[in-house]
């Protein structure tokens, strides 16, 4: 039997070099070739830059007279948990189809995007699992991150949509928005800008981190909770509904490139419940039959409200302080507390005007803030920025002393770190002026916190 070389076979890398235009009908002048060549972006790993990428560029110039793409995105390599390249011979690879079976396509996409780096290779621990059909296959617990987020997205969206039936943008009156509406819209405006700018720069983990913080923390942990009682008030409900529908709509559009399947399903249901979404007379979310063809969120910088964000930050700090006291002293979650806060006049005004927000999320029955608040006997103390928070009748004096001693050590360590930075001449002279100013402001805050903690320790020792 004689063997001979087939004369019609191209070298692997040579044929690959023709891919950008040979797949579009070349050498014929096809409609596809005219429409889709040249492309925009090539996504690849670094080990085939010379083998494939450079060849495609050269062959595109030679055969078509133009380069095949304008940008090349070179992504990190995924290694196993021991830093080894995934390969069939080592048996340490993960079949994407298995990851989809074990966690879902969206969970896999979310996790991979969240792990993306510009240059550093990333490690993914590999574990063996038994599939429903009895086969053994590799997957990774890292995909739990994506699955947990998708579960949160699904459940939070379902809760939001339970309150959106009958949403009418025409009933939106911007003058009736409360501070939480202004705050969440301001946070959304910043998130849209951050995500859009990051994606335009081929960054993926950064925009996903921004979206994670916005959706999980701002939207779910705070805004949804503050919205609940307003949905029972027919006067306040229309504003809350419109803001909620608009924010959910924009969030789904931003998340769609990362988790396309679950966002599409939620978007379809949102279309049924609130087909027209927007802030009537201000911002409109263009309608679309499907999320995959929906318009990307437009920048809405006009909705940024620094003052509302600053005020909500003060409110959140007090709520966190109360929650920390409750947790550290094992106070039951449903036990209603009496709380007072000593702070500057401006902060006291903010907290007093928004006391309902504090009462709602911290399980407080009485709240008072002022510049001349005295610490009650047996009150637990926490420092929230420059505000002293007192939870009445909440402490065992000895346990409180230990807690304050621990807090004092933490503040001292943080203060020493900032002082060391500011004593470094290179930092003071070479860092950006705003960075140095931030460090000095942080030092002033820590000094104030330390003085407050030491004062309360002194009061405990003196029986105050």
PDB file of C-alpha atoms in Angstrom, residues 270-404:
ATOM      1  CA  UNK A 270     -40.997  42.373  33.775  1.00  0.00           C
ATOM      2  CA  UNK A 271     -42.392  43.210  30.331  1.00  0.00           C
ATOM      3  CA  UNK A 272     -45.649  41.508  31.287  1.00  0.00           C
ATOM      4  CA  UNK A 273     -46.044  43.269  34.641  1.00  0.00           C
ATOM      5  CA  UNK A 274     -44.742  46.730  33.776  1.00  0.00           C
ATOM      6  CA  UNK A 275     -44.532  47.057  29.978  1.00  0.00           C
ATOM      7  CA  UNK A 276     -43.673  50.759  30.175  1.00  0.00           C
ATOM      8  CA  UNK A 277     -40.837  51.640  32.532  1.00  0.00           C
ATOM      9  CA  UNK A 278     -39.271  54.970  33.250  1.00  0.00           C
ATOM     10  CA  UNK A 279     -39.366  58.113  35.337  1.00  0.00           C
ATOM     11  CA  UNK A 280     -42.129  60.020  33.583  1.00  0.00           C
ATOM     12  CA  UNK A 281     -40.960  63.335  32.182  1.00  0.00           C
ATOM     13  CA  UNK A 282     -37.316  62.642  33.126  1.00  0.00           C
ATOM     14  CA  UNK A 283     -35.889  59.307  31.951  1.00  0.00           C
ATOM     15  CA  UNK A 284     -37.412  56.596  29.780  1.00  0.00           C
ATOM     16  CA  UNK A 285     -36.223  53.010  29.423  1.00  0.00           C
ATOM     17  CA  UNK A 286     -36.825  52.223  25.713  1.00  0.00           C
ATOM     18  CA  UNK A 287     -39.179  49.273  25.314  1.00  0.00           C
ATOM     19  CA  UNK A 288     -37.859  46.043  23.821  1.00  0.00           C
ATOM     20  CA  UNK A 289     -39.464  42.681  23.170  1.00  0.00           C
ATOM     21  CA  UNK A 290     -36.312  40.912  24.319  1.00  0.00           C
ATOM     22  CA  UNK A 291     -33.355  41.857  26.464  1.00  0.00           C
ATOM     23  CA  UNK A 292     -30.850  40.484  23.968  1.00  0.00           C
ATOM     24  CA  UNK A 293     -31.792  43.278  21.532  1.00  0.00           C
ATOM     25  CA  UNK A 294     -32.597  45.931  24.150  1.00  0.00           C
ATOM     26  CA  UNK A 295     -30.772  49.252  24.171  1.00  0.00           C
ATOM     27  CA  UNK A 296     -27.803  49.516  26.519  1.00  0.00           C
ATOM     28  CA  UNK A 297     -28.502  51.847  29.469  1.00  0.00           C
ATOM     29  CA  UNK A 298     -27.845  55.477  28.672  1.00  0.00           C
ATOM     30  CA  UNK A 299     -25.776  57.518  31.071  1.00  0.00           C
ATOM     31  CA  UNK A 300     -28.056  59.332  33.530  1.00  0.00           C
ATOM     32  CA  UNK A 301     -25.563  61.545  35.316  1.00  0.00           C
ATOM     33  CA  UNK A 302     -28.332  64.097  35.870  1.00  0.00           C
ATOM     34  CA  UNK A 303     -29.694  61.730  38.537  1.00  0.00           C
ATOM     35  CA  UNK A 304     -26.504  61.742  40.584  1.00  0.00           C
ATOM     36  CA  UNK A 305     -27.267  63.172  44.021  1.00  0.00           C
ATOM     37  CA  UNK A 306     -24.117  63.467  46.178  1.00  0.00           C
ATOM     38  CA  UNK A 307     -26.063  65.028  49.046  1.00  0.00           C
ATOM     39  CA  UNK A 308     -28.557  62.150  49.169  1.00  0.00           C
ATOM     40  CA  UNK A 309     -25.695  59.636  49.071  1.00  0.00           C
ATOM     41  CA  UNK A 310     -23.898  61.416  51.907  1.00  0.00           C
ATOM     42  CA  UNK A 311     -27.039  61.466  54.050  1.00  0.00           C
ATOM     43  CA  UNK A 312     -27.819  57.796  53.422  1.00  0.00           C
ATOM     44  CA  UNK A 313     -24.225  56.901  54.321  1.00  0.00           C
ATOM     45  CA  UNK A 314     -24.728  58.564  57.725  1.00  0.00           C
ATOM     46  CA  UNK A 315     -28.003  56.663  58.214  1.00  0.00           C
ATOM     47  CA  UNK A 316     -26.436  53.356  57.171  1.00  0.00           C
ATOM     48  CA  UNK A 317     -23.498  53.880  59.535  1.00  0.00           C
ATOM     49  CA  UNK A 318     -25.875  54.258  62.487  1.00  0.00           C
ATOM     50  CA  UNK A 319     -27.931  51.211  61.443  1.00  0.00           C
ATOM     51  CA  UNK A 320     -24.758  49.115  61.141  1.00  0.00           C
ATOM     52  CA  UNK A 321     -23.599  50.303  64.558  1.00  0.00           C
ATOM     53  CA  UNK A 322     -26.921  49.270  66.130  1.00  0.00           C
ATOM     54  CA  UNK A 323     -26.795  45.903  64.360  1.00  0.00           C
ATOM     55  CA  UNK A 324     -23.233  45.336  65.576  1.00  0.00           C
ATOM     56  CA  UNK A 325     -24.259  46.041  69.169  1.00  0.00           C
ATOM     57  CA  UNK A 326     -27.221  43.690  68.813  1.00  0.00           C
ATOM     58  CA  UNK A 327     -25.010  40.949  67.361  1.00  0.00           C
ATOM     59  CA  UNK A 328     -22.127  41.358  69.821  1.00  0.00           C
ATOM     60  CA  UNK A 329     -24.459  41.229  72.812  1.00  0.00           C
ATOM     61  CA  UNK A 330     -26.767  38.505  71.506  1.00  0.00           C
ATOM     62  CA  UNK A 331     -29.848  40.714  71.629  1.00  0.00           C
ATOM     63  CA  UNK A 332     -32.746  38.895  69.874  1.00  0.00           C
ATOM     64  CA  UNK A 333     -33.452  40.255  66.352  1.00  0.00           C
ATOM     65  CA  UNK A 334     -37.085  41.066  67.146  1.00  0.00           C
ATOM     66  CA  UNK A 335     -36.424  42.877  70.424  1.00  0.00           C
ATOM     67  CA  UNK A 336     -37.201  46.555  69.845  1.00  0.00           C
ATOM     68  CA  UNK A 337     -34.472  48.863  71.094  1.00  0.00           C
ATOM     69  CA  UNK A 338     -34.248  52.367  72.501  1.00  0.00           C
ATOM     70  CA  UNK A 339     -31.388  54.211  70.807  1.00  0.00           C
ATOM     71  CA  UNK A 340     -29.887  57.678  71.016  1.00  0.00           C
ATOM     72  CA  UNK A 341     -27.020  59.265  69.124  1.00  0.00           C
ATOM     73  CA  UNK A 342     -24.653  62.084  69.975  1.00  0.00           C
ATOM     74  CA  UNK A 343     -23.373  63.857  66.874  1.00  0.00           C
ATOM     75  CA  UNK A 344     -22.828  67.183  65.169  1.00  0.00           C
ATOM     76  CA  UNK A 345     -25.858  69.359  64.511  1.00  0.00           C
ATOM     77  CA  UNK A 346     -25.944  68.666  60.771  1.00  0.00           C
ATOM     78  CA  UNK A 347     -25.774  64.899  61.290  1.00  0.00           C
ATOM     79  CA  UNK A 348     -28.382  65.080  64.057  1.00  0.00           C
ATOM     80  CA  UNK A 349     -30.754  66.851  61.675  1.00  0.00           C
ATOM     81  CA  UNK A 350     -30.249  64.158  59.010  1.00  0.00           C
ATOM     82  CA  UNK A 351     -30.799  61.317  61.479  1.00  0.00           C
ATOM     83  CA  UNK A 352     -33.861  62.946  63.046  1.00  0.00           C
ATOM     84  CA  UNK A 353     -35.534  63.612  59.681  1.00  0.00           C
ATOM     85  CA  UNK A 354     -34.906  60.010  58.627  1.00  0.00           C
ATOM     86  CA  UNK A 355     -35.494  58.271  61.935  1.00  0.00           C
ATOM     87  CA  UNK A 356     -38.127  56.022  60.317  1.00  0.00           C
ATOM     88  CA  UNK A 357     -35.445  54.495  58.080  1.00  0.00           C
ATOM     89  CA  UNK A 358     -33.360  53.680  61.138  1.00  0.00           C
ATOM     90  CA  UNK A 359     -36.313  52.313  63.094  1.00  0.00           C
ATOM     91  CA  UNK A 360     -37.338  50.115  60.171  1.00  0.00           C
ATOM     92  CA  UNK A 361     -34.007  48.400  59.462  1.00  0.00           C
ATOM     93  CA  UNK A 362     -32.556  48.298  62.985  1.00  0.00           C
ATOM     94  CA  UNK A 363     -35.688  47.216  64.911  1.00  0.00           C
ATOM     95  CA  UNK A 364     -35.743  50.396  66.989  1.00  0.00           C
ATOM     96  CA  UNK A 365     -38.845  51.641  68.821  1.00  0.00           C
ATOM     97  CA  UNK A 366     -37.421  54.982  70.005  1.00  0.00           C
ATOM     98  CA  UNK A 367     -34.643  56.995  68.392  1.00  0.00           C
ATOM     99  CA  UNK A 368     -33.259  60.401  69.284  1.00  0.00           C
ATOM    100  CA  UNK A 369     -30.244  62.316  67.965  1.00  0.00           C
ATOM    101  CA  UNK A 370     -28.656  65.554  69.135  1.00  0.00           C
ATOM    102  CA  UNK A 371     -25.479  67.411  70.014  1.00  0.00           C
ATOM    103  CA  UNK A 372     -26.059  67.252  73.768  1.00  0.00           C
ATOM    104  CA  UNK A 373     -27.140  63.621  74.203  1.00  0.00           C
ATOM    105  CA  UNK A 374     -25.681  62.125  77.380  1.00  0.00           C
ATOM    106  CA  UNK A 375     -24.692  58.490  77.564  1.00  0.00           C
ATOM    107  CA  UNK A 376     -27.343  56.585  79.561  1.00  0.00           C
ATOM    108  CA  UNK A 377     -26.337  54.207  82.321  1.00  0.00           C
ATOM    109  CA  UNK A 378     -25.639  50.660  81.096  1.00  0.00           C
ATOM    110  CA  UNK A 379     -25.855  51.754  77.461  1.00  0.00           C
ATOM    111  CA  UNK A 380     -23.857  49.884  74.835  1.00  0.00           C
ATOM    112  CA  UNK A 381     -21.735  52.250  72.751  1.00  0.00           C
ATOM    113  CA  UNK A 382     -20.570  52.114  69.153  1.00  0.00           C
ATOM    114  CA  UNK A 383     -18.814  54.765  67.091  1.00  0.00           C
ATOM    115  CA  UNK A 384     -20.231  55.353  63.609  1.00  0.00           C
ATOM    116  CA  UNK A 385     -17.833  57.748  61.868  1.00  0.00           C
ATOM    117  CA  UNK A 386     -18.093  60.798  64.182  1.00  0.00           C
ATOM    118  CA  UNK A 387     -21.415  59.723  65.732  1.00  0.00           C
ATOM    119  CA  UNK A 388     -21.662  58.037  69.128  1.00  0.00           C
ATOM    120  CA  UNK A 389     -24.509  55.511  69.133  1.00  0.00           C
ATOM    121  CA  UNK A 390     -26.050  54.446  72.461  1.00  0.00           C
ATOM    122  CA  UNK A 391     -28.295  51.389  72.780  1.00  0.00           C
ATOM    123  CA  UNK A 392     -30.009  51.802  76.158  1.00  0.00           C
ATOM    124  CA  UNK A 393     -29.926  49.126  78.884  1.00  0.00           C
ATOM    125  CA  UNK A 394     -27.912  46.754  76.718  1.00  0.00           C
ATOM    126  CA  UNK A 395     -24.711  45.957  78.532  1.00  0.00           C
ATOM    127  CA  UNK A 396     -22.926  44.091  81.198  1.00  0.00           C
ATOM    128  CA  UNK A 397     -20.298  46.699  82.261  1.00  0.00           C
ATOM    129  CA  UNK A 398     -17.391  44.214  82.239  1.00  0.00           C
ATOM    130  CA  UNK A 399     -18.330  42.838  78.809  1.00  0.00           C
ATOM    131  CA  UNK A 400     -18.665  46.399  77.560  1.00  0.00           C
ATOM    132  CA  UNK A 401     -15.216  47.276  78.874  1.00  0.00           C
ATOM    133  CA  UNK A 402     -13.718  44.311  77.005  1.00  0.00           C
ATOM    134  CA  UNK A 403     -15.562  45.305  73.840  1.00  0.00           C
ATOM    135  CA  UNK A 404     -14.327  48.894  74.062  1.00  0.00           C
TER     136      UNK A 404
END
